[in-house]
Amino acid sequence: MPNAARRSERSRQAILESALALLHESGYADLTIEAIAARAGVGKQTIYRWWSGRGAVVLDALVEQAGASGPPPLPDTGDLEADLRPVIRAIVAELADPRLSATTRALTVEALTSETFAEQVRDRLLRPQLGTILARLRSAREAGDLRADADLDQAVELLIGPMYHRWMLRTGPLTEDYADGLLDLALAALRP
């Protein structure tokens, strides 16, 4: 007799892998539960049994792709600017990439319309990523490289928020020069 738990896990994995593959092939706008189900070789009802819709499937797939242990900690070379620069540039590059950005935009729209979904995106996807920056800022403050009174949660938002503002409202280009300038301004405000 087949093991139902193993079969369920195989189906779940197939669904998540199919969602990511379709997302990369055709983008979020064309992603449907029907297409995911067909590619995964399961019925739509199987997907709806576990997820409320395509946003929830994509969120689980992205979280799983990031790994159970979450993002790795940022390096601490003793040079905060050098440690943060590649991270800030990578975020800007991801937001500037139309293909990657389309998924982020779609998830943002869904988060704006559902408090529950917004909490899941924040807690499962954003917090672990932002936590790596927070931890690096904490070690910089302990080393005396940041003001002792700096609110580190606000400091993370100071670094990340302007990128998302520019991305969301399309107020200007998302370039390495922009990322570097943003980092320079933020660190100037945070240093003792």
C-alpha positions in Angstrom: 0.0 0.0 0.0 1.5 3.4 -1.0 2.4 5.8 1.8 -0.1 8.7 1.6 2.3 11.1 3.4 5.1 10.4 0.9 2.7 10.8 -2.0 1.4 14.1 -0.5 4.9 15.4 -0.1 5.8 14.4 -3.7 2.7 16.3 -4.9 3.5 19.3 -2.8 7.0 19.4 -4.1 5.8 19.0 -7.7 3.3 21.9 -7.2 6.0 24.2 -5.8 8.5 23.3 -8.5 5.9 23.7 -11.2 4.9 27.1 -9.9 8.5 28.3 -9.9 9.2 26.9 -13.4 6.0 28.5 -14.8 6.8 31.7 -13.1 10.2 31.9 -14.7 8.8 30.8 -18.1 5.8 33.0 -18.4 5.7 35.4 -15.4 3.2 35.9 -12.7 0.5 37.5 -14.8 0.1 34.3 -16.8 0.4 32.0 -13.9 -2.8 30.1 -13.1 -3.7 27.3 -10.7 -4.8 25.3 -13.8 -1.4 25.5 -15.3 0.4 24.7 -12.1 -1.9 21.7 -11.6 -1.4 20.4 -15.1 2.4 20.7 -14.9 2.6 19.1 -11.5 0.3 16.3 -12.6 -2.3 16.9 -9.9 -5.9 18.1 -9.8 -6.7 21.8 -9.0 -8.5 20.6 -5.9 -5.2 19.3 -4.5 -3.7 22.8 -4.8 -6.8 24.4 -3.3 -6.7 21.9 -0.4 -3.3 23.3 0.6 -3.3 26.9 -0.7 -5.8 29.7 -1.0 -4.5 30.7 -4.5 -1.6 31.3 -6.7 0.0 34.0 -4.4 0.1 31.5 -1.5 1.6 28.8 -3.8 4.3 31.3 -5.1 5.1 32.5 -1.5 5.6 28.9 -0.3 7.7 28.2 -3.4 9.9 31.3 -2.8 10.3 30.6 0.9 11.3 27.0 0.2 13.7 28.1 -2.6 15.3 30.4 0.0 16.0 27.3 2.1 14.9 26.2 5.5 17.8 27.9 7.3 17.0 31.2 5.7 19.4 33.6 4.1 23.1 33.3 5.2 24.4 36.0 7.6 26.2 38.9 6.0 29.9 38.9 6.3 31.5 41.0 9.1 34.8 42.1 7.7 34.9 45.1 10.0 34.0 47.4 7.1 30.2 48.0 7.3 30.1 49.8 4.0 31.9 47.0 2.1 29.7 44.4 3.7 26.4 46.2 2.9 27.3 47.4 -0.6 26.8 44.1 -2.4 23.5 43.5 -0.6 22.1 46.9 -1.5 23.2 46.6 -5.1 21.7 43.1 -5.3 18.3 44.3 -4.1 18.4 47.2 -6.5 19.4 44.8 -9.4 16.5 42.5 -8.5 14.0 45.3 -8.4 15.4 46.6 -11.8 15.0 43.2 -13.4 11.6 43.3 -15.2 11.1 39.5 -14.9 11.9 39.3 -11.2 10.2 42.5 -10.5 6.9 41.3 -12.0 6.6 38.6 -9.3 7.5 41.1 -6.5 4.9 43.6 -7.9 2.2 40.9 -8.0 2.9 39.7 -4.5 2.9 43.3 -3.3 -0.5 43.9 -4.8 -1.8 40.7 -3.1 -0.3 41.8 0.2 -2.0 45.2 -0.1 -5.4 43.5 -0.5 -5.0 40.9 2.2 -3.7 41.5 5.7 -3.2 37.8 6.3 -1.1 37.5 3.1 0.8 40.6 4.0 1.7 39.1 7.4 2.9 35.9 5.7 5.1 37.7 3.2 6.5 39.9 5.9 7.2 37.1 8.4 8.2 34.3 6.1 10.0 36.2 3.2 11.0 39.7 4.3 11.9 39.4 7.9 14.5 36.7 7.4 16.2 38.7 4.7 16.0 42.0 6.5 17.2 40.3 9.7 20.6 39.7 8.1 21.0 43.4 7.6 19.8 44.1 11.1 22.3 41.7 12.6 25.1 43.3 10.6 24.1 46.7 11.8 23.9 45.5 15.3 27.5 44.2 15.2 28.6 47.6 13.6 26.9 49.5 16.5 28.6 47.2 19.0 32.0 48.0 17.3 31.3 51.7 17.6 30.8 52.2 13.8 27.2 53.4 14.3 25.6 55.8 16.7 24.8 54.2 20.0 21.3 55.7 19.9 20.5 54.6 16.4 17.2 52.7 16.1 18.4 49.7 14.1 14.9 48.7 12.9 14.5 52.2 11.4 18.0 52.0 10.0 17.1 48.9 8.0 14.0 50.7 6.7 16.2 53.7 5.9 18.4 51.5 3.7 15.6 49.4 2.1 12.6 51.7 2.0 13.8 54.2 -0.6 14.6 51.4 -3.1 11.0 50.1 -2.8 9.6 53.6 -3.0 11.5 54.3 -6.2 10.6 50.9 -7.6 6.9 51.1 -6.7 6.3 54.6 -7.9 8.9 54.4 -10.7 10.4 57.8 -9.7 13.8 57.1 -11.2 16.2 54.4 -12.4 17.4 51.6 -10.2 21.1 51.5 -10.9 24.3 50.6 -9.0 25.0 54.4 -8.7 21.6 54.8 -7.0 22.3 51.9 -4.7 25.8 53.3 -3.8 24.4 56.8 -3.2 21.6 55.5 -1.0 24.1 53.5 1.1 26.4 56.5 1.4 23.6 58.8 2.6 22.2 56.2 5.1 25.6 55.5 6.6 26.3 59.3 6.9 23.1 59.6 9.0 24.0 56.5 11.1 27.6 57.0 11.9 28.8 58.6 15.1 
